[in-house]
XYZ file of C-alpha atoms in Angstrom:
605
model
C -62.983 86.345 20.594
C -62.520 89.597 18.550
C -61.909 89.832 14.815
C -58.196 90.594 15.247
C -57.613 87.395 17.159
C -59.490 85.347 14.557
C -57.505 86.911 11.750
C -54.222 86.130 13.489
C -55.196 82.480 13.938
C -56.172 82.187 10.288
C -52.800 83.551 9.244
C -50.995 81.024 11.443
C -53.056 78.187 10.021
C -52.294 79.265 6.454
C -48.548 79.487 7.215
C -48.637 75.987 8.708
C -50.396 74.648 5.616
C -47.771 76.254 3.391
C -44.953 74.738 5.452
C -46.554 71.313 5.283
C -46.904 71.664 1.532
C -43.278 72.671 1.114
C -42.089 69.735 3.240
C -44.270 67.331 1.322
C -42.968 68.626 -2.002
C -39.403 68.377 -0.698
C -39.927 64.768 0.399
C -41.464 63.906 -2.966
C -38.473 65.459 -4.706
C -36.021 63.455 -2.537
C -37.968 60.269 -3.184
C -37.868 60.914 -6.939
C -34.091 61.525 -6.793
C -33.556 58.303 -4.825
C -35.618 56.289 -7.313
C -33.777 57.871 -10.237
C -30.354 57.204 -8.739
C -31.274 53.610 -7.871
C -32.586 53.084 -11.409
C -29.426 54.586 -12.834
C -27.188 52.401 -10.728
C -29.191 49.346 -11.680
C -28.949 50.199 -15.352
C -25.168 50.645 -15.034
C -24.974 47.343 -13.050
C -22.966 48.914 -10.270
C -24.140 47.958 -6.834
C -21.649 49.224 -4.257
C -22.670 46.794 -1.525
C -22.527 43.822 -3.862
C -19.250 45.059 -5.297
C -17.759 45.244 -1.798
C -18.814 41.658 -1.099
C -17.340 40.516 -4.401
C -14.039 42.187 -3.646
C -13.911 40.546 -0.219
C -14.644 37.194 -1.862
C -11.550 37.763 -3.981
C -9.396 37.822 -0.873
C -6.289 35.636 -0.813
C -5.601 33.410 2.209
C -2.025 33.868 3.434
C -2.337 31.671 6.530
C -5.103 29.152 7.164
C -4.805 29.702 10.922
C -4.349 25.979 11.526
C -1.924 24.896 14.239
C 1.441 23.488 13.197
C 3.854 20.687 14.094
C 7.467 21.094 15.161
C 10.194 18.581 15.876
C 11.639 18.053 19.350
C 14.049 20.975 18.866
C 11.374 23.429 17.756
C 12.185 23.115 14.041
C 8.933 23.548 12.035
C 7.644 20.403 10.358
C 4.669 22.263 8.866
C 3.738 25.894 8.336
C 6.983 27.421 7.107
C 6.620 31.203 6.677
C 8.105 32.602 3.462
C 7.951 35.767 1.393
C 5.959 35.430 -1.846
C 4.904 37.751 -4.646
C 1.222 38.725 -4.510
C -0.163 40.336 -7.676
C -3.369 42.396 -7.717
C -5.534 43.128 -10.809
C -5.050 46.920 -10.625
C -4.749 49.295 -13.588
C -1.243 50.533 -13.001
C -1.359 53.469 -15.413
C -4.240 55.027 -13.489
C -3.240 54.166 -9.939
C 0.452 54.936 -10.041
C 0.857 57.406 -12.863
C 4.156 56.212 -14.229
C 3.496 52.438 -13.888
C 3.909 50.791 -17.271
C 4.057 47.378 -18.853
C 7.819 47.739 -18.686
C 7.615 48.097 -14.904
C 5.636 44.878 -14.653
C 8.179 43.157 -16.872
C 10.801 44.427 -14.458
C 8.968 42.534 -11.697
C 9.170 39.387 -13.824
C 12.892 39.915 -14.183
C 13.334 40.268 -10.414
C 11.542 36.970 -9.671
C 13.134 35.188 -12.665
C 9.738 34.619 -14.283
C 9.696 33.987 -18.062
C 7.575 36.619 -19.819
C 5.785 33.866 -21.746
C 4.269 32.710 -18.432
C 4.244 36.018 -16.544
C 2.273 38.172 -18.985
C -0.690 35.746 -19.385
C -0.727 35.306 -15.595
C -1.075 39.075 -15.071
C -3.677 39.534 -17.839
C -5.965 36.774 -16.550
C -6.078 37.915 -12.924
C -9.569 38.185 -11.432
C -8.419 38.733 -7.858
C -5.218 38.759 -5.810
C -2.995 35.775 -6.641
C 0.469 34.490 -5.791
C 3.077 33.982 -8.469
C 3.644 30.230 -8.538
C 6.025 27.792 -10.162
C 4.928 24.196 -10.787
C 1.748 24.817 -8.810
C 3.509 26.078 -5.653
C 4.010 29.721 -4.566
C 7.538 30.751 -5.529
C 9.474 31.901 -2.434
C 11.271 35.262 -2.593
C 14.694 36.012 -1.219
C 15.080 39.055 1.023
C 16.854 40.841 -1.835
C 14.016 40.103 -4.264
C 11.398 41.272 -1.765
C 13.276 44.549 -1.192
C 13.577 45.237 -4.939
C 9.855 44.613 -5.476
C 8.800 46.926 -2.633
C 11.203 49.592 -3.932
C 9.303 49.737 -7.244
C 6.321 51.283 -5.439
C 3.748 49.463 -7.574
C 0.271 48.996 -6.155
C -0.289 45.847 -8.217
C 2.539 43.820 -6.655
C 3.457 43.216 -3.025
C 5.972 40.992 -1.249
C 3.895 39.367 1.482
C 4.411 36.630 4.072
C 2.692 33.345 3.186
C 2.515 30.264 5.380
C 3.136 27.123 3.325
C 1.757 24.167 5.276
C 3.752 21.459 3.539
C 7.293 21.738 2.186
C 8.144 20.627 -1.333
C 10.024 17.689 0.235
C 7.844 17.239 3.291
C 9.639 15.351 6.096
C 7.714 12.649 7.976
C 4.819 12.989 5.559
C 3.417 9.528 6.299
C 3.437 10.117 10.053
C 1.973 13.619 9.755
C -0.731 12.600 7.280
C -2.756 15.118 5.314
C -5.728 17.486 5.493
C -8.692 17.656 3.155
C -12.443 18.001 2.924
C -14.498 15.334 4.676
C -18.130 16.501 5.089
C -19.333 13.143 6.422
C -16.785 13.098 9.256
C -17.331 16.782 10.064
C -21.054 16.091 10.429
C -20.429 13.047 12.614
C -17.538 14.232 14.790
C -17.644 18.034 14.914
C -21.327 18.886 15.276
C -20.716 21.535 17.946
C -18.200 23.382 15.797
C -20.680 23.470 12.906
C -23.366 24.970 15.137
C -20.935 27.577 16.465
C -19.873 28.495 12.942
C -16.279 27.374 13.583
C -16.418 24.718 10.851
C -18.274 24.333 7.576
C -18.919 21.179 5.598
C -16.301 22.387 3.108
C -13.641 22.993 5.783
C -10.384 21.088 5.510
C -9.645 18.795 8.448
C -7.058 16.125 9.229
C -7.824 12.944 7.313
C -4.892 10.751 8.351
C -1.863 10.616 10.611
C -1.209 13.218 13.290
C -3.259 15.733 11.314
C -6.252 13.508 12.074
C -5.612 12.429 15.668
C -4.679 15.964 16.792
C -7.414 17.694 14.781
C -9.286 19.053 17.864
C -6.170 20.998 18.902
C -5.090 22.080 15.425
C -8.247 23.967 14.522
C -7.395 27.668 14.471
C -9.375 30.863 15.080
C -9.628 31.936 11.457
C -7.422 32.637 8.457
C -5.192 35.599 7.698
C -5.983 37.071 4.299
C -5.450 40.049 2.024
C -8.372 41.555 0.091
C -8.526 43.978 -2.804
C -11.111 46.798 -2.894
C -11.727 48.585 -6.210
C -14.458 50.615 -7.868
C -16.444 49.359 -10.808
C -13.591 50.163 -13.180
C -11.076 48.123 -11.147
C -9.431 51.222 -9.787
C -8.256 50.982 -6.175
C -10.492 52.797 -3.705
C -8.476 55.591 -2.033
C -7.232 54.394 1.351
C -8.911 51.016 0.919
C -7.232 49.355 -2.055
C -5.716 46.384 -0.214
C -6.477 45.296 3.307
C -4.818 42.534 5.310
C -6.987 40.820 7.919
C -5.244 38.812 10.650
C -6.878 37.393 13.800
C -5.117 38.795 16.823
C -4.747 36.240 19.601
C -1.598 35.646 21.690
C -2.627 32.059 22.520
C -3.891 30.532 19.262
C -3.269 28.667 17.059
C -1.686 25.962 19.187
C 1.580 24.247 18.332
C 2.093 20.466 18.513
C 5.632 19.538 19.582
C 6.617 16.071 18.349
C 9.462 13.811 19.518
C 10.854 13.602 15.973
C 14.275 14.916 14.987
C 13.852 16.695 11.657
C 17.509 16.349 10.641
C 17.650 12.607 11.333
C 14.256 12.116 9.711
C 15.277 13.787 6.461
C 18.586 11.914 6.245
C 16.829 8.567 6.690
C 14.272 9.447 4.023
C 17.049 10.354 1.574
C 18.803 7.065 2.429
C 15.662 5.080 1.575
C 15.543 6.824 -1.794
C 19.254 6.316 -2.457
C 19.016 2.589 -1.655
C 15.955 2.334 -3.940
C 13.629 1.036 -1.224
C 10.216 1.226 -2.862
C 8.226 -0.407 -0.063
C 9.040 -0.610 3.627
C 9.664 1.423 6.754
C 12.230 2.624 9.276
C 11.441 3.326 12.943
C 13.979 4.814 15.352
C 13.102 5.020 19.052
C 14.886 6.466 22.059
C 15.822 3.209 23.781
C 15.322 4.739 27.246
C 11.650 5.711 26.952
C 10.393 4.718 23.487
C 10.120 8.246 22.087
C 9.929 8.221 18.295
C 13.015 9.933 16.883
C 12.316 9.099 13.241
C 9.611 7.263 11.317
C 9.868 6.880 7.561
C 7.597 4.937 5.237
C 7.794 3.975 1.570
C 6.330 4.477 -0.941
C 6.627 8.200 -0.255
C 3.816 10.631 -0.874
C 3.196 14.354 -0.697
C 0.277 15.570 1.460
C -0.932 17.784 -1.390
C -0.991 14.919 -3.905
C -2.939 12.058 -2.408
C -3.342 8.907 -4.485
C -6.094 7.011 -2.685
C -6.103 4.300 -5.365
C -2.429 3.446 -4.831
C -2.764 3.923 -1.071
C 0.587 5.721 -0.937
C -0.459 7.708 2.151
C -0.505 4.546 4.277
C 2.084 4.587 7.070
C 3.931 1.275 6.650
C 5.548 1.728 10.074
C 2.131 1.053 11.626
C 1.054 -1.732 9.261
C 1.569 -5.371 10.237
C 3.759 -7.532 7.998
C 5.225 -11.040 8.159
C 8.310 -10.700 10.422
C 10.268 -13.873 9.755
C 13.147 -14.659 12.101
C 12.988 -11.508 14.231
C 10.088 -13.357 15.899
C 12.647 -15.912 17.148
C 13.292 -13.318 19.876
C 9.871 -14.227 21.281
C 10.518 -17.967 20.953
C 13.879 -17.563 22.684
C 12.318 -15.549 25.528
C 9.684 -18.249 26.049
C 12.331 -21.002 26.058
C 14.454 -19.187 28.646
C 11.529 -18.226 30.895
C 9.972 -21.713 30.762
C 13.368 -23.433 31.115
C 12.513 -25.517 28.058
C 16.201 -25.864 27.172
C 19.059 -26.979 29.396
C 22.024 -24.621 29.784
C 24.491 -26.800 27.817
C 21.998 -28.448 25.476
C 22.682 -28.574 21.726
C 20.470 -29.219 18.711
C 21.451 -30.898 15.453
C 20.581 -28.991 12.271
C 20.894 -31.053 9.094
C 19.016 -28.509 6.978
C 15.576 -30.117 7.396
C 13.273 -31.033 10.247
C 12.200 -34.267 8.573
C 8.474 -33.499 8.438
C 5.994 -30.841 7.341
C 8.434 -29.928 4.548
C 10.131 -27.664 7.087
C 13.693 -26.644 6.205
C 16.443 -24.308 7.356
C 17.575 -21.380 5.244
C 21.022 -23.019 5.174
C 20.302 -26.075 3.034
C 23.357 -28.069 4.161
C 22.497 -27.388 7.810
C 24.347 -25.692 10.669
C 25.436 -28.827 12.495
C 25.244 -28.840 16.284
C 24.152 -25.546 17.863
C 23.134 -24.260 21.287
C 20.028 -22.101 21.625
C 22.262 -19.008 21.730
C 24.200 -20.072 18.634
C 20.921 -20.898 16.902
C 19.781 -17.324 17.613
C 22.970 -15.774 16.198
C 22.871 -17.993 13.101
C 19.061 -17.701 12.827
C 18.696 -21.481 12.574
C 15.134 -22.545 11.775
C 15.616 -26.124 12.943
C 16.754 -25.189 16.457
C 13.738 -22.951 16.989
C 11.285 -25.413 15.478
C 12.462 -28.082 17.953
C 12.211 -25.621 20.862
C 8.680 -24.654 19.811
C 7.644 -28.322 19.856
C 8.439 -28.318 23.570
C 6.628 -25.035 24.237
C 3.367 -25.305 22.303
C 1.341 -22.628 20.519
C -0.328 -21.182 23.617
C 3.037 -20.434 25.231
C 4.340 -18.698 22.111
C 1.282 -16.473 21.948
C 1.426 -15.716 25.671
C 5.041 -14.551 25.477
C 4.292 -12.465 22.410
C 1.770 -10.624 24.610
C 4.287 -10.250 27.405
C 6.696 -8.606 24.981
C 4.155 -6.120 23.592
C 3.087 -7.904 20.420
C -0.419 -8.640 19.159
C -1.630 -5.287 20.545
C -1.353 -1.577 19.665
C 1.655 -0.194 21.533
C 1.540 3.499 20.568
C 0.865 6.136 23.224
C -2.667 6.172 24.567
C -4.221 7.586 27.706
C -6.754 9.966 29.175
C -6.317 13.678 28.516
C -8.702 16.528 29.421
C -12.066 16.043 27.674
C -10.784 12.981 25.769
C -10.635 9.577 27.417
C -8.579 6.845 25.816
C -6.924 9.253 23.388
C -4.496 7.608 20.939
C -1.690 9.573 19.315
C -1.274 7.126 16.444
C -3.712 6.882 13.554
C -4.647 3.442 12.203
C -1.997 1.497 14.135
C -2.465 -2.228 13.547
C -2.082 -4.713 16.390
C -0.507 -7.604 14.490
C -1.125 -11.264 15.310
C 0.484 -14.583 16.201
C -2.324 -16.909 15.147
C -5.243 -16.169 12.872
C -8.668 -16.659 14.428
C -9.318 -19.883 12.504
C -5.884 -21.437 13.131
C -5.422 -24.549 15.247
C -2.739 -23.850 17.869
C -2.341 -27.575 18.492
C -1.296 -28.181 14.883
C 2.443 -28.906 15.107
C 3.008 -28.020 11.461
C 1.589 -24.546 12.104
C 3.526 -24.341 15.382
C 6.994 -24.742 13.859
C 6.197 -22.128 11.205
C 4.924 -19.752 13.874
C 8.118 -20.170 15.912
C 10.165 -18.613 13.099
C 7.712 -15.774 12.327
C 5.921 -17.356 9.373
C 2.405 -18.710 8.800
C -0.032 -16.235 10.432
C 2.483 -14.097 12.352
C 2.299 -10.348 11.677
C 4.207 -7.504 13.328
C 4.448 -3.749 12.744
C 7.835 -2.005 12.507
C 6.789 0.116 15.511
C 6.188 -3.045 17.552
C 9.495 -4.500 16.328
C 11.493 -1.432 17.402
C 9.586 -1.305 20.686
C 10.509 -4.958 21.326
C 14.135 -3.786 21.636
C 13.087 -0.977 24.009
C 11.176 -3.530 26.099
C 14.239 -5.750 26.434
C 16.441 -2.782 27.344
C 13.934 -1.735 30.018
C 14.106 -5.173 31.630
C 10.848 -6.443 30.200
C 8.686 -3.373 30.894
C 6.781 -2.514 27.701
C 7.127 1.127 26.702
C 4.263 2.895 24.924
C 6.029 4.956 22.230
C 4.868 8.516 21.846
C 5.366 10.758 18.838
C 4.003 13.938 20.428
C 5.550 15.316 23.594
C 3.364 18.345 24.280
C 1.081 21.041 22.931
C 1.975 24.697 23.454
C 0.154 27.990 23.126
C 1.260 30.434 20.465
C 3.209 32.358 23.122
C 5.105 29.124 24.024
C 3.287 28.530 27.320
C 2.521 24.857 27.955
C -1.041 23.833 27.110
C -0.934 20.042 27.479
C 1.784 17.414 27.945
C 1.858 13.714 27.109
C 4.217 12.086 29.623
C 6.050 8.944 28.569
C 4.694 5.807 30.212
C 4.674 2.039 30.013
C 1.964 -0.035 28.443
C -0.632 -1.291 30.876
C -1.282 -5.022 30.537
C -2.477 -7.920 32.630
C 0.408 -10.267 31.791
C 3.545 -9.975 33.911
C 6.754 -8.919 32.112
C 9.598 -11.275 31.403
C 12.432 -11.442 33.934
C 15.188 -8.772 33.703
C 17.815 -11.524 33.443
C 16.032 -12.931 30.378
C 15.857 -9.518 28.736
C 19.554 -8.879 29.385
C 20.499 -12.252 27.959
C 18.589 -11.659 24.731
C 20.320 -8.297 24.255
C 23.665 -10.047 24.668
C 22.625 -12.627 22.100
C 21.884 -9.788 19.684
C 25.451 -8.528 20.135
C 26.662 -12.040 19.314
C 24.519 -12.009 16.170
C 26.505 -9.051 14.851
C 29.844 -10.351 16.103
C 29.574 -13.944 14.843
C 26.198 -14.451 13.183
C 23.933 -13.198 10.409
C 24.652 -9.549 11.186
C 28.446 -9.652 10.627
C 28.183 -7.041 7.859
C 27.370 -4.488 10.596
C 30.785 -4.793 12.222
C 32.065 -2.014 9.932
C 29.434 0.492 11.146
C 30.461 3.700 12.940
C 28.969 2.334 16.157
C 29.162 -1.124 17.714
C 25.759 -2.622 16.970
C 23.561 -5.511 18.061
C 20.407 -6.966 16.594
C 18.469 -9.727 14.893
C 17.844 -10.321 11.202
C 14.671 -11.684 9.684
C 13.541 -12.964 6.291
C 9.896 -13.837 5.744
C 8.530 -15.624 2.703
C 5.584 -13.777 1.171
C 3.612 -13.784 -2.055
C 4.017 -10.754 -4.328
C 1.111 -9.038 -6.089
C 2.055 -10.780 -9.350
C 1.760 -14.139 -7.607
C 5.480 -14.818 -7.558
C 7.393 -15.669 -4.365
C 8.930 -12.743 -2.510
C 10.470 -11.821 0.838
C 10.262 -9.300 3.640
C 13.734 -8.330 4.875
C 13.986 -7.143 8.486
C 16.625 -6.088 10.950
C 15.955 -4.921 14.487
C 18.585 -3.828 16.975
C 20.287 -1.112 18.989
C 23.460 0.917 19.310
C 25.958 1.676 20.503
C 26.317 -1.596 22.407
C 28.427 -0.088 25.223
C 25.901 2.640 26.041
C 22.712 2.177 23.991
C 20.977 5.323 22.756
C 18.639 4.130 20.039
C 16.531 1.124 19.114
C 15.576 0.692 15.479
C 13.614 -1.549 13.151
C 13.986 -1.531 9.374
C 11.790 -3.369 6.892
C 12.315 -3.740 3.156
C 9.057 -5.259 2.010
C 8.001 -7.492 -0.872
C 11.454 -8.055 -2.364
C 11.686 -10.612 -5.201
C 13.017 -13.915 -3.865
C 16.681 -14.768 -4.199
C 18.381 -11.405 -3.777
C 20.773 -10.259 -1.047
C 19.420 -9.213 2.341
C 18.528 -5.545 1.923
C 17.592 -4.681 5.516
C 21.109 -5.148 6.944
C 22.805 -2.436 4.819
C 19.835 -0.147 5.456
C 20.122 -0.692 9.220
C 23.835 0.119 9.001
C 23.128 3.391 7.155
C 20.477 4.374 9.700
C 22.793 3.720 12.624
C 25.623 5.657 10.950
C 23.263 8.637 10.650
C 22.489 8.356 14.366
C 26.183 8.058 15.223
C 27.023 11.214 13.267
C 24.124 13.066 14.853
C 25.265 12.108 18.351
C 28.786 13.383 17.612
C 27.400 16.755 16.522
C 25.280 17.013 19.666
C 28.303 16.298 21.867
């Protein structure tokens, strides 16, 4: 190798060393800049990543994504969409130039907000919030929404919000409520936790249909609006507010009930107007047992649960002493067992003569047939009939008529065997476990719906449906189907009869009892119903109970159907725990309910 070649290689080596040195110095300089910038940002307490997370955390949920309920006509029972005013903590003077305090006061004027409440609300904002009145987002009219959008302010927007429960929520007891329940989530929804679909803090159905239909109501995520600002609360250009909405044509699902929202709301208002503080009303389609209306008192709002008072309990599914409506069972047993001759009469003197057993009519009814005893609700007639039947027969016929068992819709559906639509439905009873069915004193009390006998209003209304369907026991449903978001059918719950081992009563017996109910209104204890808008039939009941204060009280019942010529509806009404001695409160309530149904039928026709 000559000297020229060596010299050239040395020059190349030196150039490479210089380049490496320059690159190293450049990298050191970049590293120093990065450290300096990081230190500066730390000192100023501005971390862009953290700030972005914080702004997302300030997002406002506009729709939880949970599935909703509708009535049988598609009218929403939950999840009503409405326009609301969303206010963002943005510095108006910097983001909109000519935005002033006066402009914000103009917003208050548009939504009829008093400045004494509006100005503190705006000043204290930490994230997006809805303007609310009495704790509920205030709905905007279309005119108000248009005026707000026309102002062009970045700090206020008219946005669509889905309010799950209305201020006067119809069918609140039947629908139930949602809330946090970590223990149940852990026990029942383990898979959803593992998949990240539920958290321990998630709200799930805790009672009513919200609870039983929880697996189908869970959505695919909420719709929300988030605010993105810099460290000085100025909106980031092009990314000040962002609305995030899951896009899925199929979910959330929609649960279609059998309820009629209009009828339901009218019945609830009637209960309030008649000052019924405790009780229930159940209206069923007499042809198949579908639940048209179900109201329960005391009322409650799903957003204000009082677990101490237990006001969320659905009285329509709770068993109570039925009194003389149970004579329908005793009469059915007497007819089926031929315990009474066709022309036989019984003498009622007002007392049986033993066990301290008396009739409600102290002077007695005189001589009555079994049919007349039913219409006049004579205790003595039915006590004497029960003495011939015995306790076992009474209980057996109660079973054959759908009592002493849950009657609400149940059946196998995909992935859920033995699914029950109704939450916490009680089965009632004829005899308590410790009672002696051979005790004649207990027997005569049982025959008139006293002693241990308990019945739910749903069972009582379904008893009428059973008689109308010639002894076949319907299994009332309250949900007809579940549909996808795009209205395609997801799952249906066909109406069906209750499966049981005992054979039904004879059709002729069922028909005869319905005729006796018509006689009860025409000539018996239900005569006050003759002035109703429909011709009605039914059976009254008064049960002696003990009130919470220890004083004697009564449960007032009436069960029946209408119109008599072409029955459409079966109904049971219960006014519970009434102080003893007052007028019968269930009969006027039944009349009001049936008048509502009559008016509704006229509108439909």
